[in-house]
mmCIF file of C-alpha atoms in Angstrom:
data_model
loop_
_atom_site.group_PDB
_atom_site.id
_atom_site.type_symbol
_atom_site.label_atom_id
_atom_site.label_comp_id
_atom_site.label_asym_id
_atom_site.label_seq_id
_atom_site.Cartn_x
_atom_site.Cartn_y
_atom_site.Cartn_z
ATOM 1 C CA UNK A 1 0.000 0.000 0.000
ATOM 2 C CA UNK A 2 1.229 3.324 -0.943
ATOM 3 C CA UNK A 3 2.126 6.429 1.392
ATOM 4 C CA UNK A 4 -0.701 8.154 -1.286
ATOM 5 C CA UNK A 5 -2.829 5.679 -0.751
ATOM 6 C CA UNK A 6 -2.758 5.188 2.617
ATOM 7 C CA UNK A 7 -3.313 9.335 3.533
ATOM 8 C CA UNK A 8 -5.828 9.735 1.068
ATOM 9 C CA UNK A 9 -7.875 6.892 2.772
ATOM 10 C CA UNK A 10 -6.965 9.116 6.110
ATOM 11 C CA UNK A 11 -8.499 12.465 4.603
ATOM 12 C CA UNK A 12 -11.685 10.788 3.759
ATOM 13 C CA UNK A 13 -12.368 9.876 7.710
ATOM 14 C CA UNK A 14 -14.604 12.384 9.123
ATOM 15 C CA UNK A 15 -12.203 14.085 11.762
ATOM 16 C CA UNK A 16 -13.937 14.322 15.204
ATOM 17 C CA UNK A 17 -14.886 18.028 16.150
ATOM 18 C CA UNK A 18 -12.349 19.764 18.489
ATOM 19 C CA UNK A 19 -14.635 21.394 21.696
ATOM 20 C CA UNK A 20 -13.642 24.687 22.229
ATOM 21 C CA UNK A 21 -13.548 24.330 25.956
ATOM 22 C CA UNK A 22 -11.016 21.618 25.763
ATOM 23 C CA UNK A 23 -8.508 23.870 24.160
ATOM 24 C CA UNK A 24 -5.924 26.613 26.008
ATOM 25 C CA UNK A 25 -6.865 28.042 29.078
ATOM 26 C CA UNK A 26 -3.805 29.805 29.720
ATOM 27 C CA UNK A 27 -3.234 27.570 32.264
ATOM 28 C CA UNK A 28 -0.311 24.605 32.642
ATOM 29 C CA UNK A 29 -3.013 21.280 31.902
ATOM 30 C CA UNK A 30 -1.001 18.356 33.132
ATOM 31 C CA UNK A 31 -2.464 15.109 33.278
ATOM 32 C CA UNK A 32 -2.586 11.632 34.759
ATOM 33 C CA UNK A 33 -2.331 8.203 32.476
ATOM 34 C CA UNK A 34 -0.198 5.247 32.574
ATOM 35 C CA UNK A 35 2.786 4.585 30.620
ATOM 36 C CA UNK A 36 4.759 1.069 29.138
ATOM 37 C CA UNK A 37 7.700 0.248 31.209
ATOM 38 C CA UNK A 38 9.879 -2.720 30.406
ATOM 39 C CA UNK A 39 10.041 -5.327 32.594
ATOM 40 C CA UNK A 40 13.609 -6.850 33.001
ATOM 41 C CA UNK A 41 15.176 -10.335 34.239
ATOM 42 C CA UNK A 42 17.116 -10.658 37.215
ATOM 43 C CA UNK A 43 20.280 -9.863 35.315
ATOM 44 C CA UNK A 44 18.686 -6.721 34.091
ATOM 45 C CA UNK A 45 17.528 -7.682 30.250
ATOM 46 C CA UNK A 46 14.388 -6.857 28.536
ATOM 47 C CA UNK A 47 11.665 -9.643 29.221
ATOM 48 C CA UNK A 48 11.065 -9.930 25.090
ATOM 49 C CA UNK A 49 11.876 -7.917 22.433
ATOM 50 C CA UNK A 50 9.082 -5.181 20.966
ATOM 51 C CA UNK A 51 7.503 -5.313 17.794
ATOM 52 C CA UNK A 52 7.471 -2.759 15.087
ATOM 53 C CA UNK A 53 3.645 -0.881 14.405
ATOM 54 C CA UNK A 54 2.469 -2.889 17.660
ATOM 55 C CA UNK A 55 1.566 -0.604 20.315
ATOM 56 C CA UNK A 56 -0.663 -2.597 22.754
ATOM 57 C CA UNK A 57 0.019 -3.362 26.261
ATOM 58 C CA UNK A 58 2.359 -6.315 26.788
ATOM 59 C CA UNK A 59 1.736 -7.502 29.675
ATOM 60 C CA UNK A 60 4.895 -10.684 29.946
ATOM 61 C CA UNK A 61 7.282 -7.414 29.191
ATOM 62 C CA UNK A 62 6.023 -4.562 30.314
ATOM 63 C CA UNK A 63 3.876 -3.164 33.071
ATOM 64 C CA UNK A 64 1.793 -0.301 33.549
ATOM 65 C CA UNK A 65 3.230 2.893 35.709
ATOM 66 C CA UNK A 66 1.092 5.756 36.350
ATOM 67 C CA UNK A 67 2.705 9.203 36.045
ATOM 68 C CA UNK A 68 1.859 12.840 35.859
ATOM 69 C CA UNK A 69 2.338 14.341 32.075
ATOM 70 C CA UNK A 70 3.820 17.993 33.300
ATOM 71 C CA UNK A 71 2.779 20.535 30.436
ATOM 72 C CA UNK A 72 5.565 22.563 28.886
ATOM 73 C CA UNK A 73 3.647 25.677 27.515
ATOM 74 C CA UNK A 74 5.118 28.663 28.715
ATOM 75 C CA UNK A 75 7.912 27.564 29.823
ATOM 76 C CA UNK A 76 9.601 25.617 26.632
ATOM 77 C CA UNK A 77 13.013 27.931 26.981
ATOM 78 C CA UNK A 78 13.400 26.183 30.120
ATOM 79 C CA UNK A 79 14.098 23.109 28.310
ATOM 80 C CA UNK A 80 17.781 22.421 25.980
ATOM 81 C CA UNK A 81 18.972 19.401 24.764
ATOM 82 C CA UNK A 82 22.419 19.306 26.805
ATOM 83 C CA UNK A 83 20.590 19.860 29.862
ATOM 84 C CA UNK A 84 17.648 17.691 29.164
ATOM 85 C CA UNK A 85 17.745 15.971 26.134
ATOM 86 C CA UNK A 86 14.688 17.740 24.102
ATOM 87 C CA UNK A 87 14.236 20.987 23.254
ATOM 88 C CA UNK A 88 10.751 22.668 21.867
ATOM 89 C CA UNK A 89 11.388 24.787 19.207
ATOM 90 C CA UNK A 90 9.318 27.537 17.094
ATOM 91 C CA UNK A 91 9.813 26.853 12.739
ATOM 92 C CA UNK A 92 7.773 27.284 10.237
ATOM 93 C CA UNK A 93 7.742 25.075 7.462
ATOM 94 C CA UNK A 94 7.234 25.598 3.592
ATOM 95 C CA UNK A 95 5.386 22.174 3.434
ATOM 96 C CA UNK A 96 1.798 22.076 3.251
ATOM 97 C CA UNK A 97 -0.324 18.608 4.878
ATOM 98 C CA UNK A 98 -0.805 17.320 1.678
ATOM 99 C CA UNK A 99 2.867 17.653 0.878
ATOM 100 C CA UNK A 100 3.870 14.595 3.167
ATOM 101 C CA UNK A 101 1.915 12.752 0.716
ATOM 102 C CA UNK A 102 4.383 12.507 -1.819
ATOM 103 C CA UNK A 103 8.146 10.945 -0.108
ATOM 104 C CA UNK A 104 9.843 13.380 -2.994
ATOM 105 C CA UNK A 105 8.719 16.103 -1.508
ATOM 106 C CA UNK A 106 9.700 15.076 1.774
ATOM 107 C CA UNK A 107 13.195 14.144 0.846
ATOM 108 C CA UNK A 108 13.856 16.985 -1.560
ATOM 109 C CA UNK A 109 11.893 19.639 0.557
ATOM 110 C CA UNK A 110 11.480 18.743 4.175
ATOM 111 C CA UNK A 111 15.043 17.069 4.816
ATOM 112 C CA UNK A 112 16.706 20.282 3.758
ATOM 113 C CA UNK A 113 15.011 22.176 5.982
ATOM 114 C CA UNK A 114 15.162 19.968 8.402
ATOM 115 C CA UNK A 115 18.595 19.898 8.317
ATOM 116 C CA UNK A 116 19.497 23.573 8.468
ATOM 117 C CA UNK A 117 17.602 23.831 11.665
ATOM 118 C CA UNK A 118 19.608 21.115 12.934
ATOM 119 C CA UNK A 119 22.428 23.116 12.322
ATOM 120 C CA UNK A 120 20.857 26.659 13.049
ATOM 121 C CA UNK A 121 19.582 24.823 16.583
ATOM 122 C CA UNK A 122 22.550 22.841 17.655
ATOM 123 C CA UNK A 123 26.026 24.603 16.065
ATOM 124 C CA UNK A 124 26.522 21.399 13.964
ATOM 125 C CA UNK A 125 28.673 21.078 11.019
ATOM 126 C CA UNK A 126 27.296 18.682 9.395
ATOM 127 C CA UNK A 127 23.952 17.144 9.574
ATOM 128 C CA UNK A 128 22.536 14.050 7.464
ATOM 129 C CA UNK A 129 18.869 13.067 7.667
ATOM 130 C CA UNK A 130 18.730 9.074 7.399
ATOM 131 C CA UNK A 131 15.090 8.887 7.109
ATOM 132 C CA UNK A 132 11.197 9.999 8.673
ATOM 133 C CA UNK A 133 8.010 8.317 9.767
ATOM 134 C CA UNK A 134 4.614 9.360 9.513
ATOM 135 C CA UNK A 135 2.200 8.668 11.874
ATOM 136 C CA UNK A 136 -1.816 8.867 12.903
ATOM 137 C CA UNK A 137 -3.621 7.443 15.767
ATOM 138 C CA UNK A 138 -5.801 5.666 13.134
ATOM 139 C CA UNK A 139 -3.437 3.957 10.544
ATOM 140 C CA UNK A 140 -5.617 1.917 8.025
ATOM 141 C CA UNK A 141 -2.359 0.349 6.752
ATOM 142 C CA UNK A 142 -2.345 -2.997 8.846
ATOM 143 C CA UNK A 143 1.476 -3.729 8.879
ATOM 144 C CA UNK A 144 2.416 -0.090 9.292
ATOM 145 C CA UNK A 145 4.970 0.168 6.949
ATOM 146 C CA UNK A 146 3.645 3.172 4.935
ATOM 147 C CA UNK A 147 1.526 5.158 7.798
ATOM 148 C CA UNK A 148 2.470 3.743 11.389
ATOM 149 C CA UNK A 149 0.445 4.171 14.458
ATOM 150 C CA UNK A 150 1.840 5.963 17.850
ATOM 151 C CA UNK A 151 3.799 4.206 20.384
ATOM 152 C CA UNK A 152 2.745 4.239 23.780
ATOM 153 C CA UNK A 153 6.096 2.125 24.922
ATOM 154 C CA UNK A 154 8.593 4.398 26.754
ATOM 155 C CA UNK A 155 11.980 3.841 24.569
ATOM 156 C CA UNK A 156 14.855 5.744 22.734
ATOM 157 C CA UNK A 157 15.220 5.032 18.903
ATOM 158 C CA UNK A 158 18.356 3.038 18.934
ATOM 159 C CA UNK A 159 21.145 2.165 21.178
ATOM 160 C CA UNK A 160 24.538 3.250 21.100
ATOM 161 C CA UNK A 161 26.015 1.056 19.441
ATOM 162 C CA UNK A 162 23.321 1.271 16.522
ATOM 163 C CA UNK A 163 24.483 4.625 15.721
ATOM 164 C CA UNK A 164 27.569 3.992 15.416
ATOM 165 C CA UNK A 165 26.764 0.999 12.814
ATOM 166 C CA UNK A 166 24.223 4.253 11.287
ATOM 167 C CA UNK A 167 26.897 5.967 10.730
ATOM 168 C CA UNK A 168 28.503 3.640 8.989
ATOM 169 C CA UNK A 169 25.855 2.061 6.389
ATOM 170 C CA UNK A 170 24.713 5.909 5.792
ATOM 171 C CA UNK A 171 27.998 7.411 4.790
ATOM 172 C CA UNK A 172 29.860 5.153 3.997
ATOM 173 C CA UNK A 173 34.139 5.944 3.362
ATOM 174 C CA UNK A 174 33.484 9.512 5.152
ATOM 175 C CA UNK A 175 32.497 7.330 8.293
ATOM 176 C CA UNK A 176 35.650 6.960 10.172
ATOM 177 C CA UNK A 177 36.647 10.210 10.184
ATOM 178 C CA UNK A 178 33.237 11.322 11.369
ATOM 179 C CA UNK A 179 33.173 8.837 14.272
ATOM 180 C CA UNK A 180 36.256 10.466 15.372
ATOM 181 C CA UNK A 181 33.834 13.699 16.347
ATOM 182 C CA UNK A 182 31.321 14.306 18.053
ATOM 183 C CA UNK A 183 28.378 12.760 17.110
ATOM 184 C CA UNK A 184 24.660 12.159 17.840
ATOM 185 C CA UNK A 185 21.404 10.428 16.609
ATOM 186 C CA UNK A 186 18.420 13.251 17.096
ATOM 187 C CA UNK A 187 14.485 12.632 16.220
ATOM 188 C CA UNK A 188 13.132 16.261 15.078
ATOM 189 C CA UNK A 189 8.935 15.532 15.753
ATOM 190 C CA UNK A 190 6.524 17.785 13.993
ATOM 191 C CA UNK A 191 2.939 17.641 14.807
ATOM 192 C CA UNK A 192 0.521 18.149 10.815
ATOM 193 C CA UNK A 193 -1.896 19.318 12.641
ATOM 194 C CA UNK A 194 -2.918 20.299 16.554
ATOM 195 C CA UNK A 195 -1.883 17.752 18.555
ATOM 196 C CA UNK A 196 -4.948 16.828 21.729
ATOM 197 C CA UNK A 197 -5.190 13.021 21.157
ATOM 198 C CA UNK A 198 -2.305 10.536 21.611
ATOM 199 C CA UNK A 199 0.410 13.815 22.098
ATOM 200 C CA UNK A 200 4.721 12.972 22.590
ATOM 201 C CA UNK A 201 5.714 13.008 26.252
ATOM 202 C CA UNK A 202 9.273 12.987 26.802
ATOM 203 C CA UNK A 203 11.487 12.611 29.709
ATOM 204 C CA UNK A 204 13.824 14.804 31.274
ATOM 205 C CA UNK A 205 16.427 13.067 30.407
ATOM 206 C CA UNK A 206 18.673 14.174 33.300
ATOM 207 C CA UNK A 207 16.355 12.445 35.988
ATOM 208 C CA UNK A 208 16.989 9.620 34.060
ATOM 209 C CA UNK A 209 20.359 6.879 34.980
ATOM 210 C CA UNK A 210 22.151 5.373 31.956
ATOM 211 C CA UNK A 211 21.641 2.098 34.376
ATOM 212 C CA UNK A 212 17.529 2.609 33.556
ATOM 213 C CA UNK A 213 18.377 2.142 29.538
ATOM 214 C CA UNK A 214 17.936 -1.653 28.533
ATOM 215 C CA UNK A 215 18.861 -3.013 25.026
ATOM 216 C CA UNK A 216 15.345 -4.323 23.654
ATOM 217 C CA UNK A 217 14.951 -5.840 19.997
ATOM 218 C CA UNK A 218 12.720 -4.901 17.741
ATOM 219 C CA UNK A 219 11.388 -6.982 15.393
ATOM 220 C CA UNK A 220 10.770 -5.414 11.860
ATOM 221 C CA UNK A 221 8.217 -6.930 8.948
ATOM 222 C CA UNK A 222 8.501 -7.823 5.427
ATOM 223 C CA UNK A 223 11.746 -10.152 7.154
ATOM 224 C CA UNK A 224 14.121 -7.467 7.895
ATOM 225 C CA UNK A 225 16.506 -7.932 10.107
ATOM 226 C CA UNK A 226 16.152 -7.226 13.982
ATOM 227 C CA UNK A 227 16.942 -3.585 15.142
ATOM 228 C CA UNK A 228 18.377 -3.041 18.945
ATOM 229 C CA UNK A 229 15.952 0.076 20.331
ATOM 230 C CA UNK A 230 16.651 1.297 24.207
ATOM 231 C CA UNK A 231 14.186 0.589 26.527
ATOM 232 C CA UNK A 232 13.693 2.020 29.839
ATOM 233 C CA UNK A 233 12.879 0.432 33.160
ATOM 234 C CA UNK A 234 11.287 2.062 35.959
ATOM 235 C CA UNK A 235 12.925 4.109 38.483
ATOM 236 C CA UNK A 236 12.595 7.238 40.670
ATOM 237 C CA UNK A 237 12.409 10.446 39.785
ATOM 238 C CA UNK A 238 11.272 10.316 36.041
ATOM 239 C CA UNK A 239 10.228 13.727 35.286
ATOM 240 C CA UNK A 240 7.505 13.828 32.070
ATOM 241 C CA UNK A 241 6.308 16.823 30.090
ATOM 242 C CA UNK A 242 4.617 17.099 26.568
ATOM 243 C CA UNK A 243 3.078 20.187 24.737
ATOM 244 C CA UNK A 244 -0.201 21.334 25.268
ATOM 245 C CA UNK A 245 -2.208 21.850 21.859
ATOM 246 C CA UNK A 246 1.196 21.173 20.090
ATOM 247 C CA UNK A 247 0.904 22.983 16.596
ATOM 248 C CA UNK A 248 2.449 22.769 13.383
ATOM 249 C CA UNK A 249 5.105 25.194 13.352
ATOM 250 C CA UNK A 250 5.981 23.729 17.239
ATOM 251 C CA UNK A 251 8.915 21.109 17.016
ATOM 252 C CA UNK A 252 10.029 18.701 19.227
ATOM 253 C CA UNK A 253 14.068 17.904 19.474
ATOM 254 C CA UNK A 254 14.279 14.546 21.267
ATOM 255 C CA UNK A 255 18.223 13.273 21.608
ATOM 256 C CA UNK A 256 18.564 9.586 20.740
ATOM 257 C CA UNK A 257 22.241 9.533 21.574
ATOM 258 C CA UNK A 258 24.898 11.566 21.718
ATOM 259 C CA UNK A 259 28.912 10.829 22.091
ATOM 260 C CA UNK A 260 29.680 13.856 24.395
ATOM 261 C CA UNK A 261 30.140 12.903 28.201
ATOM 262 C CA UNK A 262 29.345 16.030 29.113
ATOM 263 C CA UNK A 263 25.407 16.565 27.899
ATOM 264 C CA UNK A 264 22.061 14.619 28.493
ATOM 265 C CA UNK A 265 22.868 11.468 26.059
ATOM 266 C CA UNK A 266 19.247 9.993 25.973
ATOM 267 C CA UNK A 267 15.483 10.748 26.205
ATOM 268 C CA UNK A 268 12.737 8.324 26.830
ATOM 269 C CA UNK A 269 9.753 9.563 24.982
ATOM 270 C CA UNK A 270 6.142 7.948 24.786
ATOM 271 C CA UNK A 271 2.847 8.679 22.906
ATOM 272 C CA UNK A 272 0.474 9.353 25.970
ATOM 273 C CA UNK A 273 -3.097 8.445 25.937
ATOM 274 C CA UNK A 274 -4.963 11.570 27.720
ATOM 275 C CA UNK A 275 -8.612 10.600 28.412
ATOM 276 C CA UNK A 276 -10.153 13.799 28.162
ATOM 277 C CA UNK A 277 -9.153 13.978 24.500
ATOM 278 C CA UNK A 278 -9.753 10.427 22.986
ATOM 279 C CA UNK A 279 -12.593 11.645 21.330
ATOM 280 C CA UNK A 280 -10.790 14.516 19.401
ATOM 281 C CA UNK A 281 -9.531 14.149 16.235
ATOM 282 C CA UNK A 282 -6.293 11.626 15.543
ATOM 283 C CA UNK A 283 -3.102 12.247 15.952
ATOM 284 C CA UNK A 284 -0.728 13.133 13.107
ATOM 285 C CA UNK A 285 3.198 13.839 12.755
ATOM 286 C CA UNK A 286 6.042 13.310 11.247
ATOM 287 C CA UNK A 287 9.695 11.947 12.627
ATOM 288 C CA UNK A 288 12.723 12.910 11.126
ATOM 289 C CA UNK A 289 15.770 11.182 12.567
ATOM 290 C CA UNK A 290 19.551 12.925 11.715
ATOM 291 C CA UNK A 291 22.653 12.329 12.109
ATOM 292 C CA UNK A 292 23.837 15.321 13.805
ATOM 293 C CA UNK A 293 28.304 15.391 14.224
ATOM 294 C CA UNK A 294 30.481 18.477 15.490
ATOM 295 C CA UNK A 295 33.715 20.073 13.969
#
């Protein structure tokens, strides 16, 4: 099934309305709901690996923590990457909603952009976007492989040892030198619409211990090989935060990895179900994941 195919299917749903009184109030709305924890053996592994476009509750794996979702509106320059591992960031985009139809558009329009905020964000030299994901809460496509579905598993989308090997397949002979910098792995999330139902919470990434991250395979489809994610098991302290109302020109910088000692390496992120807002319209984005290295 086409990407085409799939969001045209998408636009002919009949979106539900979006009550007035549910949106801003000027005041912080955080919110309680539960999120996906790994569960972990005695020696500290992941009790199964995850699979990729299933988001359900897993129940020999994971368990169920409940947590408050702090909101970040009005106070998103509180927030940087080094310190926390996301930053929320104000960019407007030349791409329209119906642009994301088309993957040449994406790759010849959004990655540059993309890109150069990277750079304009971060003071990188060099910044290589290895490839996106769309998403909505309603996916007809049954295998997600065109049009995947949130995740409501807490995780970080690799491990370090996966970038590294990234970095490698993606460039190839000017790899070695570039491992020799410093390097990262960063997920730039961009909402198509206002986000209510199914928003990104992500962790504060310095309340988080490297000892929390767990090495958890993911199994892909279509018989690709089996990708190492980071999991996260549960500990004290986890501070969580999304957007209220996230719009389109509101972006989410969520650090996958990064090689300096010195910054927040890692942040656990989650789709969060928020009950007052199931029955709003779905939930739709786009993921771009770079590889972000420093002269």
């Amino acid at each position: 099934m086409s990407t085409t195919t799939v969001l045209e299917q998408i636009a002919s749903q009949p979106a539900a309305p979006v009550s007035i009184a549910a949106l801003a109030t000027g005041k912080p709305r955080n919110f309680q709901t539960q999120l996906q924890y790994v569960k972990v053996s005695d020696d500290g592994k992941a009790l199964g690996p995850s699979t990729w476009g299933r988001t359900d509750y897993e129940e020999d794996r994971e368990q169920l923590v409940p947590v408050t979702i702090h909101d970040a509106r009005g106070r998103q320059e509180q927030f940087s990457l080094d310190r926390n591992g996301f930053q929320l960031i104000k960019h407007t985009t030349v791409m329209q909603k119906d642009h994301y139809t088309s993957d040449e558009n994406v790759k010849n329009i959004y990655y540059p952009e993309v890109e150069q905020m990277v750079k304009d964000v971060t003071g990188a030299s060099f910044v290589k976007t290895i490839h996106h994901v769309l998403r909505h809460s309603s996916s007809p496509d049954p295998d997600c492989l065109t049009i995947t579905r949130p995740l409501y598993k807490v995780h970080v989308d690799s491990t370090p040892n996966r970038v590294a090997q990234t970095i490698k397949l993606a460039l190839g002979d000017k790899a070695d030198e570039l491992l020799k910098k410093r390097y990262a792995l960063i997920n730039i999330w961009r909402p198509l619409k206002p986000v209510f139902k199914d928003p990104l919470a992500y962790c504060d990434g310095s309340t988080v211990p490297d000892k929390a991250f767990v090495v958890r395979e993911l199994n892909m489809p279509n018989g690709q090989a089996p990708k190492e994610n980071s999991a996260v098991r549960l500990g004290e302290g986890h501070m969580w935060y999304y957007l209220y109302g996230q719009d389109v020109d509101e972006v989410t910088f969520i650090r996958c990895w990064d090689s300096n000692p010195n910054v927040v390496k890692r942040c656990p992120h989650s789709a969060v179900r928020d009950a007052e807002m199931e029955e709003l319209a779905d939930r739709e984005s786009i993921e771009a994941r770079c590889l972000v290295f420093w002269d």
